[in-house]
PDB file of C-alpha atoms and ligand atoms in Angstrom:
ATOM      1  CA  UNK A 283     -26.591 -46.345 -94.549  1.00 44.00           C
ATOM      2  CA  UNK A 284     -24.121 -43.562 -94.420  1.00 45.00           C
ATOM      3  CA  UNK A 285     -23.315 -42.624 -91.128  1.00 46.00           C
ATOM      4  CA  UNK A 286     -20.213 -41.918 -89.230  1.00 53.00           C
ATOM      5  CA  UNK A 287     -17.103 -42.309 -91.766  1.00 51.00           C
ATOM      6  CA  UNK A 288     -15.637 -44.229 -89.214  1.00 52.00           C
ATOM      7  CA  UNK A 289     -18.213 -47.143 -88.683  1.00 56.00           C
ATOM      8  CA  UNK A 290     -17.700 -50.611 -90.499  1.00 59.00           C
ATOM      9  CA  UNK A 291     -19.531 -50.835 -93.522  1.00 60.00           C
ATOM     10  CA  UNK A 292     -21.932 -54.486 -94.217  1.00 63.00           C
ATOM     11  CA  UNK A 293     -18.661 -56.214 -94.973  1.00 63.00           C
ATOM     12  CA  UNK A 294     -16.139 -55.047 -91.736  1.00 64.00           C
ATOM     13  CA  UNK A 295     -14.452 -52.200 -93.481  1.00 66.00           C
ATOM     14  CA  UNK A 296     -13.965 -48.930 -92.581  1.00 67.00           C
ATOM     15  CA  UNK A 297     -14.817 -45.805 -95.292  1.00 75.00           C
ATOM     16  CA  UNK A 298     -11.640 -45.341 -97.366  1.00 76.00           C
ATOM     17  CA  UNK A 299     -12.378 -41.627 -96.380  1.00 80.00           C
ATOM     18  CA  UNK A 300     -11.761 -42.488 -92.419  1.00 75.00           C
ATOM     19  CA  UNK A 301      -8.257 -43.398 -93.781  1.00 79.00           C
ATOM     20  CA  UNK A 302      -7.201 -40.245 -95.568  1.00 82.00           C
ATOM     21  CA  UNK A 303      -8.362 -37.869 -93.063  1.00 81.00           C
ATOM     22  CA  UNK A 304      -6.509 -40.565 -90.060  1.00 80.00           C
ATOM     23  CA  UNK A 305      -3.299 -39.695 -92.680  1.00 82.00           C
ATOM     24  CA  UNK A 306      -4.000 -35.819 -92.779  1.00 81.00           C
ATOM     25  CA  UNK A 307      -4.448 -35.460 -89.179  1.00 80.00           C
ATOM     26  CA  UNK A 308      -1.033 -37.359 -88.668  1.00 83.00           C
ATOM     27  CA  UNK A 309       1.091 -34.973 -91.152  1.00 80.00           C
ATOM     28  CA  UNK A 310      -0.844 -32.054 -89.444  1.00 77.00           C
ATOM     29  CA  UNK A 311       0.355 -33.164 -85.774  1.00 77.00           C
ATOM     30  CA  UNK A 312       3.481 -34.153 -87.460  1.00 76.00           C
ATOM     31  CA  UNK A 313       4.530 -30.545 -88.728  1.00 69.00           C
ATOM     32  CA  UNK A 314       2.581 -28.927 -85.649  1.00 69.00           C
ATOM     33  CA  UNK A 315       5.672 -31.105 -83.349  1.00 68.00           C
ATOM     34  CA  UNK A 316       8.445 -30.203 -85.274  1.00 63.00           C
ATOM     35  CA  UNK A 317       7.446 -26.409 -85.197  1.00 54.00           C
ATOM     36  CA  UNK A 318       6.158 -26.902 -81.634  1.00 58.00           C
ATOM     37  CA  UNK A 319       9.949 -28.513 -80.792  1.00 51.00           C
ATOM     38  CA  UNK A 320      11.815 -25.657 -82.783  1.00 51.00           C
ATOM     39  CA  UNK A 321      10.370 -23.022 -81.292  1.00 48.00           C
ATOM     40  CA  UNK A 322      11.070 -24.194 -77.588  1.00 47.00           C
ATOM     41  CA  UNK A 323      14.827 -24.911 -77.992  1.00 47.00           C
ATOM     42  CA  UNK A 324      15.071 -21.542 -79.685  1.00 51.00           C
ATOM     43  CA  UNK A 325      12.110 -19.035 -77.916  1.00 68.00           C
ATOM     44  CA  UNK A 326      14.623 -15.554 -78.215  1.00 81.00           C
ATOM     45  CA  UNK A 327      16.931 -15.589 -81.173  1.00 85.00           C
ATOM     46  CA  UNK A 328      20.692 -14.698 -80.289  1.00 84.00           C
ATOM     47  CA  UNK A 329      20.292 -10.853 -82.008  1.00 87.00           C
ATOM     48  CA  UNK A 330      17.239  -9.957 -79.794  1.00 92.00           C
ATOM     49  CA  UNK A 331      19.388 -10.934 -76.572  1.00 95.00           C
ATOM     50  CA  UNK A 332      21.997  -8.454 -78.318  1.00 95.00           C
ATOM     51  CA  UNK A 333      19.324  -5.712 -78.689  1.00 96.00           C
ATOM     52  CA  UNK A 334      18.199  -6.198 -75.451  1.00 97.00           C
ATOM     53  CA  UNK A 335      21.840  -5.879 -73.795  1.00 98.00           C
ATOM     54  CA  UNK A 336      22.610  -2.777 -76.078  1.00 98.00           C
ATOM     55  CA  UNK A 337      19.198  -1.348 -74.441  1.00 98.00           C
ATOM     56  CA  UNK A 338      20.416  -2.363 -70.971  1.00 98.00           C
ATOM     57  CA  UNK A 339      23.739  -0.513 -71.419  1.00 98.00           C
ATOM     58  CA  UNK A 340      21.702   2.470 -72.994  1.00 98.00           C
ATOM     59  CA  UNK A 341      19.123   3.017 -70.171  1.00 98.00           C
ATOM     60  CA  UNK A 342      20.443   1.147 -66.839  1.00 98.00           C
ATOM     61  CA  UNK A 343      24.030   2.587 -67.019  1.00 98.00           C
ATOM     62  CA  UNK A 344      24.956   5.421 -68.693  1.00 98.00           C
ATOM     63  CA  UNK A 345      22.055   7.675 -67.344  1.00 97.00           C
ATOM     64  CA  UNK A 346      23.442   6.596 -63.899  1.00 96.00           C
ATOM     65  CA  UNK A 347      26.639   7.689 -64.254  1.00 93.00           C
ATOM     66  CA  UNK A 348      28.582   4.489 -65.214  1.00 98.00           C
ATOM     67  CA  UNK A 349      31.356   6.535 -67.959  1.00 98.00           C
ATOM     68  CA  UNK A 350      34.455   4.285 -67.598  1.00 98.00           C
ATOM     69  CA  UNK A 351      34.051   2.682 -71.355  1.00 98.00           C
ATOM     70  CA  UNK A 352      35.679  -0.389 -70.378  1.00 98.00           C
ATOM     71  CA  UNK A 353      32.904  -1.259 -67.897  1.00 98.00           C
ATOM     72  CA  UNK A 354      30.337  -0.133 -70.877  1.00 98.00           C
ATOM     73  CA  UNK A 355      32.050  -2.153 -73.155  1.00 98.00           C
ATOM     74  CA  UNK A 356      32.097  -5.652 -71.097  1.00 98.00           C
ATOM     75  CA  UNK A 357      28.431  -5.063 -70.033  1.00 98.00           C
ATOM     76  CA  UNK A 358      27.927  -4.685 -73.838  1.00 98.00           C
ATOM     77  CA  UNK A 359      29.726  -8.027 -74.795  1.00 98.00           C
ATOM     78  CA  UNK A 360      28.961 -10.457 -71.894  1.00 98.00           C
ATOM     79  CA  UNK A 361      26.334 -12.780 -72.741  1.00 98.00           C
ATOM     80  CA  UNK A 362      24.138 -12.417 -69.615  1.00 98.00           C
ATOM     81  CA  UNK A 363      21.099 -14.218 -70.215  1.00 97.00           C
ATOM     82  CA  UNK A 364      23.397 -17.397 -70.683  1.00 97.00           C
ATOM     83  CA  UNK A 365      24.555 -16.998 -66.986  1.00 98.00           C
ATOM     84  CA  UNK A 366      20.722 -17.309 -66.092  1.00 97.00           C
ATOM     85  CA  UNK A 367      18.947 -20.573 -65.747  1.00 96.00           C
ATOM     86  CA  UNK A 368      16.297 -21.144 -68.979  1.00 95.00           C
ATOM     87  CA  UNK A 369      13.238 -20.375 -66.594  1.00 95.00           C
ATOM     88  CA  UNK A 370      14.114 -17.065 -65.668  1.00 96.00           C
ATOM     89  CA  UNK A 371      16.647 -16.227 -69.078  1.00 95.00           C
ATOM     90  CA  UNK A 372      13.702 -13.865 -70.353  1.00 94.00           C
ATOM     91  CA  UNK A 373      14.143 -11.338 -67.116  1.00 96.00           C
ATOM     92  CA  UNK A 374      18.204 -11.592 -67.899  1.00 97.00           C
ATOM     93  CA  UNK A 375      18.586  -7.906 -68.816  1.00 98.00           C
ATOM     94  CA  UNK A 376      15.537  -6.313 -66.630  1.00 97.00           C
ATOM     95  CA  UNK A 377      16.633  -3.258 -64.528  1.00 97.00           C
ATOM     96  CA  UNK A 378      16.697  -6.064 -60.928  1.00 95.00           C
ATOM     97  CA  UNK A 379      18.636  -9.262 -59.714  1.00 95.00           C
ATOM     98  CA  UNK A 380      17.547 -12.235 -61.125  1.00 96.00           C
ATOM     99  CA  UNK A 381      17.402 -16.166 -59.533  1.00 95.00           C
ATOM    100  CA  UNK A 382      19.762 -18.373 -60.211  1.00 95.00           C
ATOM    101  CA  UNK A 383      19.301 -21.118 -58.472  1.00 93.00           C
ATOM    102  CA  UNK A 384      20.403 -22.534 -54.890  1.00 93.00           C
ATOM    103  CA  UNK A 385      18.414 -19.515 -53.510  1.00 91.00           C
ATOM    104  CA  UNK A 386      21.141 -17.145 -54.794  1.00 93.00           C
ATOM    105  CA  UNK A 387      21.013 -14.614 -56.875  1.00 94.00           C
ATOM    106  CA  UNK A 388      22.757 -12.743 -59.900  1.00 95.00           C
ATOM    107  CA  UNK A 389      22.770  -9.004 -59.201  1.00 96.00           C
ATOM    108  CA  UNK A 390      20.971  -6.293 -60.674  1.00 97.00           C
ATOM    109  CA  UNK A 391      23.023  -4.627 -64.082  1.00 98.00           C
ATOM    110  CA  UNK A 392      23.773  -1.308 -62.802  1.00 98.00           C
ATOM    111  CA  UNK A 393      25.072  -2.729 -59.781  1.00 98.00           C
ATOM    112  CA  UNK A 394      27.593  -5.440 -61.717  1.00 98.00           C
ATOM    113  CA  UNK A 395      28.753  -1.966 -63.253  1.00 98.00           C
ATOM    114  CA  UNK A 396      28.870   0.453 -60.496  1.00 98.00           C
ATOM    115  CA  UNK A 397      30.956  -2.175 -58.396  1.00 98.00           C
ATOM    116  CA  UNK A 398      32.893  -3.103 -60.980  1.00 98.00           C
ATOM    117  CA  UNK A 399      33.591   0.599 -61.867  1.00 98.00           C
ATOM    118  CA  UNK A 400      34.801   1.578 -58.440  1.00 98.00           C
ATOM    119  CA  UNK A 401      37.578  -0.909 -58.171  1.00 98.00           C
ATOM    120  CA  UNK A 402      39.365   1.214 -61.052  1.00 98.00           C
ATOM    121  CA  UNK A 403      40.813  -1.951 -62.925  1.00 98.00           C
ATOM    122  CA  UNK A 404      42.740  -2.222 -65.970  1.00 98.00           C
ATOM    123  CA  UNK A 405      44.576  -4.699 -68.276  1.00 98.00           C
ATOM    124  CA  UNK A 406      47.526  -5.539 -65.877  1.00 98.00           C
ATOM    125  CA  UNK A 407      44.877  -6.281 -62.636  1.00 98.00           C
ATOM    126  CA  UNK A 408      44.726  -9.142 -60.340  1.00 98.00           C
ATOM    127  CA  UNK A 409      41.425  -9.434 -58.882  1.00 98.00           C
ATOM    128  CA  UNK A 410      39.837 -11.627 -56.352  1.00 99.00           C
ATOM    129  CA  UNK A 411      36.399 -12.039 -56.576  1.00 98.00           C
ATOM    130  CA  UNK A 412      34.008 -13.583 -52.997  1.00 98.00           C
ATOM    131  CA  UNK A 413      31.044 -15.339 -54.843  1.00 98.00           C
ATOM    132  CA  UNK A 414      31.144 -16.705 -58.079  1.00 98.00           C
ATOM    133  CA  UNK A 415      27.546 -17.659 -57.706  1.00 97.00           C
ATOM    134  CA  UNK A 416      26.969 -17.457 -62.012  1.00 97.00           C
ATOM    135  CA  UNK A 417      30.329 -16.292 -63.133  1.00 98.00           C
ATOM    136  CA  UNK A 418      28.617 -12.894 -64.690  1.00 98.00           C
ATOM    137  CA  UNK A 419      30.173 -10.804 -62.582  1.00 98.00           C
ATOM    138  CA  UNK A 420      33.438 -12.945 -63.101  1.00 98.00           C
ATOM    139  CA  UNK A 421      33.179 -12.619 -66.803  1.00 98.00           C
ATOM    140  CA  UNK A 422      32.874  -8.746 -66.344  1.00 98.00           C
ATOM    141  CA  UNK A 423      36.052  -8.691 -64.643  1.00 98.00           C
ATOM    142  CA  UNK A 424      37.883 -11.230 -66.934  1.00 98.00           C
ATOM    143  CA  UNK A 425      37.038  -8.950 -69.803  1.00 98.00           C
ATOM    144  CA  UNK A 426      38.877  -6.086 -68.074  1.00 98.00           C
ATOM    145  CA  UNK A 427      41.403  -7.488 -66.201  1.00 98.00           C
ATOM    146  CA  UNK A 428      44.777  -9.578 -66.259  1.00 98.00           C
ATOM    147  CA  UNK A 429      43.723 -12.727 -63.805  1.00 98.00           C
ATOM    148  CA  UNK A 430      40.433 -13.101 -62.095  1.00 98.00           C
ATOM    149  CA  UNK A 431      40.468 -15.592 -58.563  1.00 98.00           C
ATOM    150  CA  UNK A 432      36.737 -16.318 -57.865  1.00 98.00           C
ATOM    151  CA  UNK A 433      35.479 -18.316 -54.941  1.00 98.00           C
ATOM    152  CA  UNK A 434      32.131 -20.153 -54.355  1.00 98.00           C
ATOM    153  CA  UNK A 435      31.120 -21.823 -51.336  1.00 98.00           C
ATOM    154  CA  UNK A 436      28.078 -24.202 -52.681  1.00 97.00           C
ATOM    155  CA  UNK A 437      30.334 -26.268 -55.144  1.00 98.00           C
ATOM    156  CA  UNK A 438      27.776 -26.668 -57.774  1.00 97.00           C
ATOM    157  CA  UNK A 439      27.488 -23.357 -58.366  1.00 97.00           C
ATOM    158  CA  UNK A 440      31.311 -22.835 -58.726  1.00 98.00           C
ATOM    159  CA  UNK A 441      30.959 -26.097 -61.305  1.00 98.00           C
ATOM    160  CA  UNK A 442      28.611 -24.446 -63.149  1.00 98.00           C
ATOM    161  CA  UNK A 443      30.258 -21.406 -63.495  1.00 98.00           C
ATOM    162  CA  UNK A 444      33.466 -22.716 -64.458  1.00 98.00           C
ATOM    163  CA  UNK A 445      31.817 -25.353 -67.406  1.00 98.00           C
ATOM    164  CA  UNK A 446      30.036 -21.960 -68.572  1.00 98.00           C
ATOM    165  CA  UNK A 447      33.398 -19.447 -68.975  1.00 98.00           C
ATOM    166  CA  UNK A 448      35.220 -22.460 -70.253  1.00 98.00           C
ATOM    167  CA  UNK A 449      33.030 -23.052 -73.081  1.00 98.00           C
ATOM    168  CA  UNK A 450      33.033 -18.729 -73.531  1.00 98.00           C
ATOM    169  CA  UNK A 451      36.624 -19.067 -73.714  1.00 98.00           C
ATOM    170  CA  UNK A 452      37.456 -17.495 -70.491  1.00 98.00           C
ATOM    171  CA  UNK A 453      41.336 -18.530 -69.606  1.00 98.00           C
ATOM    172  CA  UNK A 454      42.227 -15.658 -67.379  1.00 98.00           C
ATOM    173  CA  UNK A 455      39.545 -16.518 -64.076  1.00 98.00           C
ATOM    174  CA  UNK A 456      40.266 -19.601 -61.913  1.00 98.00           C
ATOM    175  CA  UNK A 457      37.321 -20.732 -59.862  1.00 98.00           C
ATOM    176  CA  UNK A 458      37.652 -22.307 -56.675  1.00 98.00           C
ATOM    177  CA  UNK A 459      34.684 -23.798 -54.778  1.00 98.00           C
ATOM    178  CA  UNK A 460      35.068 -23.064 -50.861  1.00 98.00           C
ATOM    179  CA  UNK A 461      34.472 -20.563 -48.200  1.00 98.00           C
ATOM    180  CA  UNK A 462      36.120 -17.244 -49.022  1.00 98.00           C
ATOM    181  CA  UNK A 463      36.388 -15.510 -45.944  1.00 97.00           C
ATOM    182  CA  UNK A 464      40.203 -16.682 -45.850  1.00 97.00           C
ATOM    183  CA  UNK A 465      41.209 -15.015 -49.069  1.00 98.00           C
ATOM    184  CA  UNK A 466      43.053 -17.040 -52.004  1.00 98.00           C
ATOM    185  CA  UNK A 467      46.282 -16.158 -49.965  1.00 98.00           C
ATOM    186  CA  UNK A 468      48.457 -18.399 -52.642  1.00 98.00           C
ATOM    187  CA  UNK A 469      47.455 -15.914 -55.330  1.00 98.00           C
ATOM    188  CA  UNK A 470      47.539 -12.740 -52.863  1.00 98.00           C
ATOM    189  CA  UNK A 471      47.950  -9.718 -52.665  1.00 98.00           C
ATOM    190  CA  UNK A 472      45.779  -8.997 -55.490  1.00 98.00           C
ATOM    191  CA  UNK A 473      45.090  -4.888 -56.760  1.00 98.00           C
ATOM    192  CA  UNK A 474      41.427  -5.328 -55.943  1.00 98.00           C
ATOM    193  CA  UNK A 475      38.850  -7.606 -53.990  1.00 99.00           C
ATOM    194  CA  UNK A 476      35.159  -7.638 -55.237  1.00 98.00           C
ATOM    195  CA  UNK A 477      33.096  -9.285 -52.539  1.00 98.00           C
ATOM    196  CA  UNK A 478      29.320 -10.324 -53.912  1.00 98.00           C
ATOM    197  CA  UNK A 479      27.455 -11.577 -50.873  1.00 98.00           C
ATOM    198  CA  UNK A 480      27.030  -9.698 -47.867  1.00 98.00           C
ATOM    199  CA  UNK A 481      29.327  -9.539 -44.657  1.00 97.00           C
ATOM    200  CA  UNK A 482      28.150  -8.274 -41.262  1.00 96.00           C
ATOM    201  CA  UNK A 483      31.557  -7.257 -41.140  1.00 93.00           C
ATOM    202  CA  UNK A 484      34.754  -6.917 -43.078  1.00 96.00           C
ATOM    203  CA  UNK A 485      37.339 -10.032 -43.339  1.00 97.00           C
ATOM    204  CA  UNK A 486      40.400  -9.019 -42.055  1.00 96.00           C
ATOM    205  CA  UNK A 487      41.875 -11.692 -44.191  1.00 97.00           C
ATOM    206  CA  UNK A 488      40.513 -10.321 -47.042  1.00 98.00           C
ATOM    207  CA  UNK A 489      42.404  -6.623 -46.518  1.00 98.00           C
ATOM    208  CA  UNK A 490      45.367  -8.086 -45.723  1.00 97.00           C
ATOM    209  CA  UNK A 491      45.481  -9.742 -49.297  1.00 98.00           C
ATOM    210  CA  UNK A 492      44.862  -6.328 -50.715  1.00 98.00           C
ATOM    211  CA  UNK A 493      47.874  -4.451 -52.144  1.00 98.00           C
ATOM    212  CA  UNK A 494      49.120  -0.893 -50.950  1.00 98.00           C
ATOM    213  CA  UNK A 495      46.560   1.397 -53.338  1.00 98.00           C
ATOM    214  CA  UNK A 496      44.461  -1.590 -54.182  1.00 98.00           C
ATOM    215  CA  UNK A 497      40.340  -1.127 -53.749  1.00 98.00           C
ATOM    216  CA  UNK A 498      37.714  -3.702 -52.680  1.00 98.00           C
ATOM    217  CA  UNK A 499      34.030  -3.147 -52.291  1.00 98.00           C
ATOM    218  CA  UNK A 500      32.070  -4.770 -50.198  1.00 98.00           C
ATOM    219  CA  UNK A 501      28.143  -5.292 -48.772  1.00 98.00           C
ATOM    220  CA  UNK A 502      28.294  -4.607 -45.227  1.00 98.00           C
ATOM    221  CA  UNK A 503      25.701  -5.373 -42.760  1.00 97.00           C
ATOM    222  CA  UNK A 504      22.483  -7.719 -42.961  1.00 93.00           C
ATOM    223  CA  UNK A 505      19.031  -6.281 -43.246  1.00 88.00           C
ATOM    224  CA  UNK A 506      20.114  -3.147 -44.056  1.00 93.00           C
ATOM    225  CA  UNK A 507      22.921  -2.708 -46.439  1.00 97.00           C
ATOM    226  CA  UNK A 508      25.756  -0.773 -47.257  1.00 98.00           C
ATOM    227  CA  UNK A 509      28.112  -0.789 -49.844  1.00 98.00           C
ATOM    228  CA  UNK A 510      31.778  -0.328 -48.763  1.00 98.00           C
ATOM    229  CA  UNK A 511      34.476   1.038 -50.975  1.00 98.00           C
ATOM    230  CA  UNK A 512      37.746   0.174 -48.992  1.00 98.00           C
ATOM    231  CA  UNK A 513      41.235   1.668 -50.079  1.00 98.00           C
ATOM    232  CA  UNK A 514      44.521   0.514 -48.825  1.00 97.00           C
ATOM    233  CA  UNK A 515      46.934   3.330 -48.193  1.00 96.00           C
ATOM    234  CA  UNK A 516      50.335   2.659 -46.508  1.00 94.00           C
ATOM    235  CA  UNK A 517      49.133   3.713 -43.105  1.00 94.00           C
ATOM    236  CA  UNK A 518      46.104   1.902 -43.593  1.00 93.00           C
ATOM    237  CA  UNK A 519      42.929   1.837 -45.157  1.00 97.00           C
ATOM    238  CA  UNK A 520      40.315   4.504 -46.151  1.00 98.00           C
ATOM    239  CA  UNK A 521      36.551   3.454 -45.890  1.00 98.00           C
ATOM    240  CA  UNK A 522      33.256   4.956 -47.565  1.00 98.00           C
ATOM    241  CA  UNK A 523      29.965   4.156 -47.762  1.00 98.00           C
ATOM    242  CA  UNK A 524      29.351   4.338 -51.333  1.00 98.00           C
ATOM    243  CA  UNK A 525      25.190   3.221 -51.765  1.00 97.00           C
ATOM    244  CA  UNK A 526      22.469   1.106 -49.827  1.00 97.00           C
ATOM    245  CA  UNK A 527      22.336  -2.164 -51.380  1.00 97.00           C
ATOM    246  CA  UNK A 528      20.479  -5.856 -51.005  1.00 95.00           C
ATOM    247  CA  UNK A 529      22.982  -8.836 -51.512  1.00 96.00           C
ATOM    248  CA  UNK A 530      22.416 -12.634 -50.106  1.00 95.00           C
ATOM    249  CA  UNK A 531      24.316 -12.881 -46.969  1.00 96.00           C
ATOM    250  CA  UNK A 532      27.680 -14.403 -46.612  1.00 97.00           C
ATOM    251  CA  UNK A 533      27.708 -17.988 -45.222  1.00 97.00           C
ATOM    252  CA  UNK A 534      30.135 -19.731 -43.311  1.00 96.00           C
ATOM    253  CA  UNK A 535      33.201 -18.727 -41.033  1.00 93.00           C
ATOM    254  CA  UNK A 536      31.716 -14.938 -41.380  1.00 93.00           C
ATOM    255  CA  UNK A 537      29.060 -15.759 -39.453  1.00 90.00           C
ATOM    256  CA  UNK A 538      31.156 -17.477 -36.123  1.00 88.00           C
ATOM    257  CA  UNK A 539      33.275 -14.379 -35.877  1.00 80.00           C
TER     258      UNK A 539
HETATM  259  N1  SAH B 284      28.694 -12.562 -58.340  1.00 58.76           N
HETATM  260  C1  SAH B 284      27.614 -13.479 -58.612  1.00 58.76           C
HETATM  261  C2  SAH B 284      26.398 -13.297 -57.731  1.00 58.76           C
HETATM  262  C3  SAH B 284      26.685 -13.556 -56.331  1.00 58.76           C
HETATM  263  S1  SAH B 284      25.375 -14.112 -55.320  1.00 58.76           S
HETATM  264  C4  SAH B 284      27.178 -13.447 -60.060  1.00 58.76           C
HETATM  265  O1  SAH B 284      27.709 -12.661 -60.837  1.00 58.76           O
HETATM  266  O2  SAH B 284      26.302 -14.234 -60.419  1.00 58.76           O
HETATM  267  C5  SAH B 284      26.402 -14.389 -53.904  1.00 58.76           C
HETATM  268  C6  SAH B 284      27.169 -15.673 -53.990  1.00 58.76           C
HETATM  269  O3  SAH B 284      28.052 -15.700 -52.875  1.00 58.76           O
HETATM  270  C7  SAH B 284      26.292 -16.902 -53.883  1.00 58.76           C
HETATM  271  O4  SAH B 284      26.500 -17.748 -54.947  1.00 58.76           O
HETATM  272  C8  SAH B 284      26.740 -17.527 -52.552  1.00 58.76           C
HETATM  273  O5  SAH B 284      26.686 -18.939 -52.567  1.00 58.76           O
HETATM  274  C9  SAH B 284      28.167 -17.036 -52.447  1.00 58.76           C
HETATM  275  N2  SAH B 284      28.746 -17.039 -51.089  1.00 58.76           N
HETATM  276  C10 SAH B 284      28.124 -16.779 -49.908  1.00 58.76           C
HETATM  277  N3  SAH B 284      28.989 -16.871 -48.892  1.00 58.76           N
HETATM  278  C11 SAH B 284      30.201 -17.199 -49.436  1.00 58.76           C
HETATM  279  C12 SAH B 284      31.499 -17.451 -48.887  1.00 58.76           C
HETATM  280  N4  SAH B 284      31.728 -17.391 -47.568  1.00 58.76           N
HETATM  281  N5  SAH B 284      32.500 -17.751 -49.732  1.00 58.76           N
HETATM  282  C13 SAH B 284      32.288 -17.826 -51.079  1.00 58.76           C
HETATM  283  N6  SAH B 284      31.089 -17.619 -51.652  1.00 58.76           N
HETATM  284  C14 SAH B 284      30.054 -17.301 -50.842  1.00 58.76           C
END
């Protein structure tokens, strides 16, 4: 009787047959692993994150009026999708913010540029930053200016951050995790203050560290935004509202004042 390859014939064997399909099938799920495994740890390749930035900078910034070319040029370099956890890396350079974990949030391109573009930096700038949250916006900076001071109040984040620009080969931005309502006054006064969660109000503390002629912007309010472009002038300081924004609020001692 022939019947099912795999049945026993009269003398308890099984069809030599059942055996060489039993060894095709395992090769086939073999190679369909490996290939299965490869493309997981590798889903974009590097150059299609690179296209994908060089698109960003083409569309998101300079038709809205970002023109200082060292602000193009760091958006350009900085690796952004590796500042954004591997479930959401595939929205890293979509025109929004993106999650990154700890119900935070890394801001949307244009705004990394337009903020960063307002504090007027250069090569000889020390720059405090209020929420490190993935480094991007730290890396920005670093690529622009002389030393970057970042703080982070939920000290994983700040960790994370700081394993992540090491291994870039960031050595110019210290990150400390803590509440930055109080400033970095050790490393004060600083030629501009970049603040990247929103305060009902301004810190005091934080426009005292500012320099005479230094700039910080700032989200101010809660449900409804504004973003603040402060200047310090000798008699005192110069606000403007510069564009509604959304930013996560500002936690902490902010909040008791
Ligand atoms: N600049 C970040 C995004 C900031 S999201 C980036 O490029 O990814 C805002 C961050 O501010 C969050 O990580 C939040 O934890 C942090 N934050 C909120 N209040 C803070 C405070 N008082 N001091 C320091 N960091 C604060």
């Amino acid at each position: 009787m022939s019947g099912y390859m795999g049945e026993l014939n009269n003398r308890g064997e099984r069809n030599p047959r059942f055996y060489r399909l039993l060894f095709l099938y395992l090769i086939i799920m073999a190679i369909f692993l490996s290939c299965a495994g490869q493309s997981e740890s590798n889903e974009i390749p590097d150059s299609t994150y690179g296209n994908l930035r060089a698109q960003m900078v083409e569309i998101q910034l300079i038709p809205r009026e970002i023109t200082d070319n060292e602000v193009l040029a760091a958006m350009g370099k900085v690796p952004r999708h590796l500042f954004i956890p591997a479930e959401h890396r595939g929205e890293a350079y979509t025109d929004g913010p993106v999650p990154i974990g700890q119900e935070q949030t890394i801001s949307q391109p244009y705004i990394v540029a337009l903020m960063t573009q307002l504090l007027e930096i250069d090569s000889s700038s020390q720059i405090l930053e209020i929420g490190t949250g993935s480094g991007y916006q730290a890396a920005i900076l670093g690529e622009i200016g002389k030393l970057i001071y970042s703080i982070e109040i939920i000290p994983s984040l700040a960790d994370r951050a700081r394993r992540l620009l090491d291994s870039l080969g960031y050595k110019n931005i210290r990150i400390r995790a803590g509440d930055g309502y109080l400033g970095w006054p050790e490393a004060a006064p600083f030629d501009a203050i970049i603040v990247t969660a929103a305060a009902p109000k301004i810190p005091q503390p934080l426009v005292d560290q500012l320099k005479v002629g230094g700039r910080m912007v700032i989200p101010v309010g809660d449900y409804s935004q504004e973003l603040y472009l402060i200047e310090k002038t000798k008699d005192g300081v110069v606000k403007k509202a510069v564009i509604p924004v959304r930013f996560v609020p500002m936690t902490g001692e902010v909040q008791k004042r």
